[in-house]
């Protein structure tokens, strides 16, 4: 994370007094400027990369027979503007982008923005509960391991988190499917809803919420059931990272003098852990949590694929294999934006958790 | 810290409660488990679809759905590919020169919105398809449709082509409601490639006269069909069909537990192993897997040497390769798969002859030849192509040939293939439409695949060129099939293609279903024909 400093020590002279723009406003303006530059960089790099990759959209999207017909290939290239020089294609893209138009997907034939509005909520529906569960479990277990440093329970937690980190997501997905769907028969096999249910009227794009809003309680419960296994897998994968990070951060804090002093003063363990250890240890944890959440939003492709979950990961995968430039750019911009916003929120949270940290 | 803090105990209790709650949720989540109750048929498949507009559709999932929504002039039933059957056309006549085909339409066909289907709709649909210049347009590039009256359509072929009736069974020749599609921006004009804008509409609503209508379509998750209440034919058994996008491994697990009306379309080859015996399986060998050796000496002096091609051909253990595909795969005899008329009999399957391979290399003065073998690093129909390539590498090594495996991502492979600069490649191949003579259009010297293999007319054996022309010029179906067999025997002697094995698509269906037959016609399964026992 960037742009954080510790405020001046007591006694230091403040800078010369003159009317100043509030710190938060300056901070936000600077971050917005950086974000715009970053997003522009993403368009340049993505545009270049897609054109460096062997093959083009026509190769990826036309039948083999059609590829042997120059008239069909030419018609395809003309339809999608691929017959223009790359620099002109890029200028057109930027021009449209400035008007809020992310282009049309060659895979779906729909505006990329429409696609994102459909697929992002599906991924959010997985990512948000996974992140909440991972945060609660990761913080609690990480703290437990730190407090019981060197004991058997600590060893178990360390081995468990190592296992979690080294487990491939698709493998874990197949294992839980095999266990809960095939062997026990207590879970649906995949998708967002069972075949007998139609998707609820779209309000948020999240089936659980939309079905509840529409009063379709059976569909809402069915949607919740379909969430369980993919959320379980994503939680397992995220919690492993968090546990290691929390444990490490808490261990560092536990060795600080003020913690020893707190114990020496006879403060109850609950007070020491809750008021001092948790607060201080959470600062670095927030950083990794932010990154983990952004990663959940952008990198769940394998899990989404196994569970037939039509989210951003699957959309990104289809776009990449189809060399669908507008969609690839749309997803890249969205992911970059997510990382930027999450970083911003993390920086703002620092100040809330530790008042000594101020924005600069 | 020495003492166990109460906070930690509470955290432990909270965690336990959380775990129990998760388990409880999971335990009560046994909802669908593949049991599509009522009159819903569930079809599990790995989606390959971009559009449901008949003018643009060409991929597996799209073809399957479009076949259920749009009637065609003719059709095939089940896995029988011998002769097209009536659909919208009750009968047809072909001119002696195979250039004019007159179709007589049924008069009771209506579209989903109640509009009557007439010759105008057929003319519009076929001409639009040609002029869109999309993937399926290539097949009808030489066809023009006109009408003689409200229920008679004449299809003209620019070149003699006895297979026009077969082409007109394909989902992309599905007849759309011309009036409706024109209202939504469709056109059959010569500039349709630039001006037609109906695809978006047809991706969301069907405008056909088939047994099903489109209810909803999401290319990432599911495609829902509902029975067409105005369908002119026999009502389909299921009022609702859900095609679900599902990973192949998940399809296997799902079908293993299914109790309802459910079928899977992607379980083939080794994926069939371990499935419950109660499940039904239907298949037909409609794909061949072949090696292609570049005939251009500028690309490779080794692969362009006919003796080398013959040596590789003799070195391969065809039976062993077929076993790797699992299921009902068999060693290849030629390039026409057994599902189609014109295939060579199984008795002519190729055999390994290492002594002959070594002798051919020695006679040609080829010592320890080495070639790079490119293939797409994909799993196709349940088989990792890398496994097959490794087997081929091991086989030819016994004859003294070194193959360096060069797996590529699919797009890179296709791109390299199109460039014509690949020395040796391996890939699956199926027919563009269900008539074996269509392979001549693609594999003959100078044509599609041949052109990317450096196999020009000038480099080809004259007998092969003549045999290919004979296939194309023979208008009688039975005689054409004999000509096809002769052509394949010559290909085995003089072409740069080495077909190794035939493999099949498979429909796996729950025990209670009937009519779940694999269709090698291009639509995998006729959804409307699926019923219950």
PDB file of N, CA and C in Angstrom, chain B residues 278-314:
ATOM      1  N   UNK B 278     -26.459 -48.810 -15.756  1.00  0.00           N
ATOM      2  CA  UNK B 278     -27.873 -48.524 -16.055  1.00  0.00           C
ATOM      3  C   UNK B 278     -28.028 -47.366 -17.045  1.00  0.00           C
ATOM      4  N   UNK B 279     -27.002 -46.550 -17.174  1.00  0.00           N
ATOM      5  CA  UNK B 279     -27.104 -45.415 -18.089  1.00  0.00           C
ATOM      6  C   UNK B 279     -27.070 -45.892 -19.536  1.00  0.00           C
ATOM      7  N   UNK B 280     -27.790 -45.194 -20.389  1.00  0.00           N
ATOM      8  CA  UNK B 280     -27.798 -45.545 -21.809  1.00  0.00           C
ATOM      9  C   UNK B 280     -26.677 -44.784 -22.533  1.00  0.00           C
ATOM     10  N   UNK B 281     -26.088 -45.429 -23.529  1.00  0.00           N
ATOM     11  CA  UNK B 281     -25.061 -44.771 -24.331  1.00  0.00           C
ATOM     12  C   UNK B 281     -25.389 -44.953 -25.806  1.00  0.00           C
ATOM     13  N   UNK B 282     -25.252 -43.883 -26.558  1.00  0.00           N
ATOM     14  CA  UNK B 282     -25.471 -43.961 -28.004  1.00  0.00           C
ATOM     15  C   UNK B 282     -24.307 -43.262 -28.689  1.00  0.00           C
ATOM     16  N   UNK B 283     -23.751 -43.896 -29.706  1.00  0.00           N
ATOM     17  CA  UNK B 283     -22.583 -43.299 -30.354  1.00  0.00           C
ATOM     18  C   UNK B 283     -22.523 -43.674 -31.830  1.00  0.00           C
ATOM     19  N   UNK B 284     -21.706 -42.970 -32.560  1.00  0.00           N
ATOM     20  CA  UNK B 284     -21.446 -43.291 -33.973  1.00  0.00           C
ATOM     21  C   UNK B 284     -20.106 -42.654 -34.323  1.00  0.00           C
ATOM     22  N   UNK B 285     -19.197 -43.452 -34.890  1.00  0.00           N
ATOM     23  CA  UNK B 285     -17.865 -42.933 -35.232  1.00  0.00           C
ATOM     24  C   UNK B 285     -17.984 -41.916 -36.359  1.00  0.00           C
ATOM     25  N   UNK B 286     -17.823 -40.644 -36.009  1.00  0.00           N
ATOM     26  CA  UNK B 286     -18.000 -39.595 -37.016  1.00  0.00           C
ATOM     27  C   UNK B 286     -16.807 -38.652 -37.115  1.00  0.00           C
ATOM     28  N   UNK B 287     -15.724 -38.990 -36.417  1.00  0.00           N
ATOM     29  CA  UNK B 287     -14.540 -38.128 -36.428  1.00  0.00           C
ATOM     30  C   UNK B 287     -13.314 -38.964 -36.737  1.00  0.00           C
ATOM     31  N   UNK B 288     -12.381 -38.395 -37.475  1.00  0.00           N
ATOM     32  CA  UNK B 288     -11.113 -39.108 -37.649  1.00  0.00           C
ATOM     33  C   UNK B 288      -9.967 -38.223 -37.168  1.00  0.00           C
ATOM     34  N   UNK B 289      -8.933 -38.881 -36.716  1.00  0.00           N
ATOM     35  CA  UNK B 289      -7.745 -38.186 -36.200  1.00  0.00           C
ATOM     36  C   UNK B 289      -6.611 -38.496 -37.175  1.00  0.00           C
ATOM     37  N   UNK B 290      -5.967 -37.463 -37.668  1.00  0.00           N
ATOM     38  CA  UNK B 290      -4.971 -37.733 -38.701  1.00  0.00           C
ATOM     39  C   UNK B 290      -3.714 -36.875 -38.566  1.00  0.00           C
ATOM     40  N   UNK B 291      -2.641 -37.435 -39.133  1.00  0.00           N
ATOM     41  CA  UNK B 291      -1.390 -36.701 -39.241  1.00  0.00           C
ATOM     42  C   UNK B 291      -1.371 -36.058 -40.615  1.00  0.00           C
ATOM     43  N   UNK B 292      -0.780 -34.878 -40.682  1.00  0.00           N
ATOM     44  CA  UNK B 292      -0.645 -34.192 -41.965  1.00  0.00           C
ATOM     45  C   UNK B 292       0.815 -33.812 -42.149  1.00  0.00           C
ATOM     46  N   UNK B 293       1.393 -34.250 -43.236  1.00  0.00           N
ATOM     47  CA  UNK B 293       2.817 -33.975 -43.472  1.00  0.00           C
ATOM     48  C   UNK B 293       2.947 -33.007 -44.640  1.00  0.00           C
ATOM     49  N   UNK B 294       3.660 -31.919 -44.422  1.00  0.00           N
ATOM     50  CA  UNK B 294       3.725 -30.867 -45.437  1.00  0.00           C
ATOM     51  C   UNK B 294       4.453 -31.350 -46.688  1.00  0.00           C
ATOM     52  N   UNK B 295       3.808 -31.129 -47.834  1.00  0.00           N
ATOM     53  CA  UNK B 295       4.357 -31.616 -49.106  1.00  0.00           C
ATOM     54  C   UNK B 295       5.248 -30.590 -49.794  1.00  0.00           C
ATOM     55  N   UNK B 296       5.425 -29.452 -49.146  1.00  0.00           N
ATOM     56  CA  UNK B 296       6.243 -28.401 -49.751  1.00  0.00           C
ATOM     57  C   UNK B 296       7.708 -28.573 -49.309  1.00  0.00           C
ATOM     58  N   UNK B 297       8.619 -28.840 -50.264  1.00  0.00           N
ATOM     59  CA  UNK B 297      10.033 -29.043 -49.875  1.00  0.00           C
ATOM     60  C   UNK B 297      10.643 -27.819 -49.200  1.00  0.00           C
ATOM     61  N   UNK B 298      10.084 -26.640 -49.482  1.00  0.00           N
ATOM     62  CA  UNK B 298      10.622 -25.435 -48.833  1.00  0.00           C
ATOM     63  C   UNK B 298      10.305 -25.435 -47.337  1.00  0.00           C
ATOM     64  N   UNK B 299       9.234 -26.093 -46.972  1.00  0.00           N
ATOM     65  CA  UNK B 299       8.882 -26.172 -45.550  1.00  0.00           C
ATOM     66  C   UNK B 299       9.648 -27.314 -44.883  1.00  0.00           C
ATOM     67  N   UNK B 300       9.697 -28.459 -45.535  1.00  0.00           N
ATOM     68  CA  UNK B 300      10.435 -29.596 -44.973  1.00  0.00           C
ATOM     69  C   UNK B 300      10.815 -30.577 -46.084  1.00  0.00           C
ATOM     70  N   UNK B 301      12.111 -30.775 -46.239  1.00  0.00           N
ATOM     71  CA  UNK B 301      12.551 -31.754 -47.242  1.00  0.00           C
ATOM     72  C   UNK B 301      12.172 -33.161 -46.810  1.00  0.00           C
ATOM     73  N   UNK B 302      12.123 -33.356 -45.517  1.00  0.00           N
ATOM     74  CA  UNK B 302      11.822 -34.696 -44.998  1.00  0.00           C
ATOM     75  C   UNK B 302      10.361 -35.061 -45.217  1.00  0.00           C
ATOM     76  N   UNK B 303       9.430 -34.186 -44.736  1.00  0.00           N
ATOM     77  CA  UNK B 303       8.011 -34.552 -44.836  1.00  0.00           C
ATOM     78  C   UNK B 303       7.504 -34.519 -46.272  1.00  0.00           C
ATOM     79  N   UNK B 304       8.161 -33.758 -47.123  1.00  0.00           N
ATOM     80  CA  UNK B 304       7.707 -33.695 -48.516  1.00  0.00           C
ATOM     81  C   UNK B 304       8.192 -34.897 -49.319  1.00  0.00           C
ATOM     82  N   UNK B 305       9.026 -35.722 -48.694  1.00  0.00           N
ATOM     83  CA  UNK B 305       9.500 -36.931 -49.355  1.00  0.00           C
ATOM     84  C   UNK B 305       8.438 -38.035 -49.208  1.00  0.00           C
ATOM     85  N   UNK B 306       7.819 -38.489 -50.316  1.00  0.00           N
ATOM     86  CA  UNK B 306       6.753 -39.491 -50.219  1.00  0.00           C
ATOM     87  C   UNK B 306       7.186 -40.758 -49.474  1.00  0.00           C
ATOM     88  N   UNK B 307       8.465 -41.104 -49.581  1.00  0.00           N
ATOM     89  CA  UNK B 307       8.944 -42.308 -48.895  1.00  0.00           C
ATOM     90  C   UNK B 307       8.860 -42.126 -47.379  1.00  0.00           C
ATOM     91  N   UNK B 308       9.124 -40.911 -46.926  1.00  0.00           N
ATOM     92  CA  UNK B 308       9.042 -40.643 -45.495  1.00  0.00           C
ATOM     93  C   UNK B 308       7.594 -40.772 -45.019  1.00  0.00           C
ATOM     94  N   UNK B 309       6.683 -40.212 -45.818  1.00  0.00           N
ATOM     95  CA  UNK B 309       5.263 -40.297 -45.455  1.00  0.00           C
ATOM     96  C   UNK B 309       4.849 -41.761 -45.343  1.00  0.00           C
ATOM     97  N   UNK B 310       5.259 -42.552 -46.308  1.00  0.00           N
ATOM     98  CA  UNK B 310       4.892 -43.968 -46.287  1.00  0.00           C
ATOM     99  C   UNK B 310       5.552 -44.701 -45.118  1.00  0.00           C
ATOM    100  N   UNK B 311       6.757 -44.268 -44.786  1.00  0.00           N
ATOM    101  CA  UNK B 311       7.450 -44.899 -43.651  1.00  0.00           C
ATOM    102  C   UNK B 311       6.714 -44.614 -42.347  1.00  0.00           C
ATOM    103  N   UNK B 312       6.282 -43.363 -42.174  1.00  0.00           N
ATOM    104  CA  UNK B 312       5.518 -43.014 -40.973  1.00  0.00           C
ATOM    105  C   UNK B 312       4.214 -43.808 -40.960  1.00  0.00           C
ATOM    106  N   UNK B 313       3.585 -43.875 -42.128  1.00  0.00           N
ATOM    107  CA  UNK B 313       2.317 -44.613 -42.239  1.00  0.00           C
ATOM    108  C   UNK B 313       2.491 -46.063 -41.805  1.00  0.00           C
ATOM    109  N   UNK B 314       3.629 -46.663 -42.201  1.00  0.00           N
ATOM    110  CA  UNK B 314       3.859 -48.075 -41.872  1.00  0.00           C
ATOM    111  C   UNK B 314       4.282 -48.271 -40.417  1.00  0.00           C
TER     112      UNK B 314
END
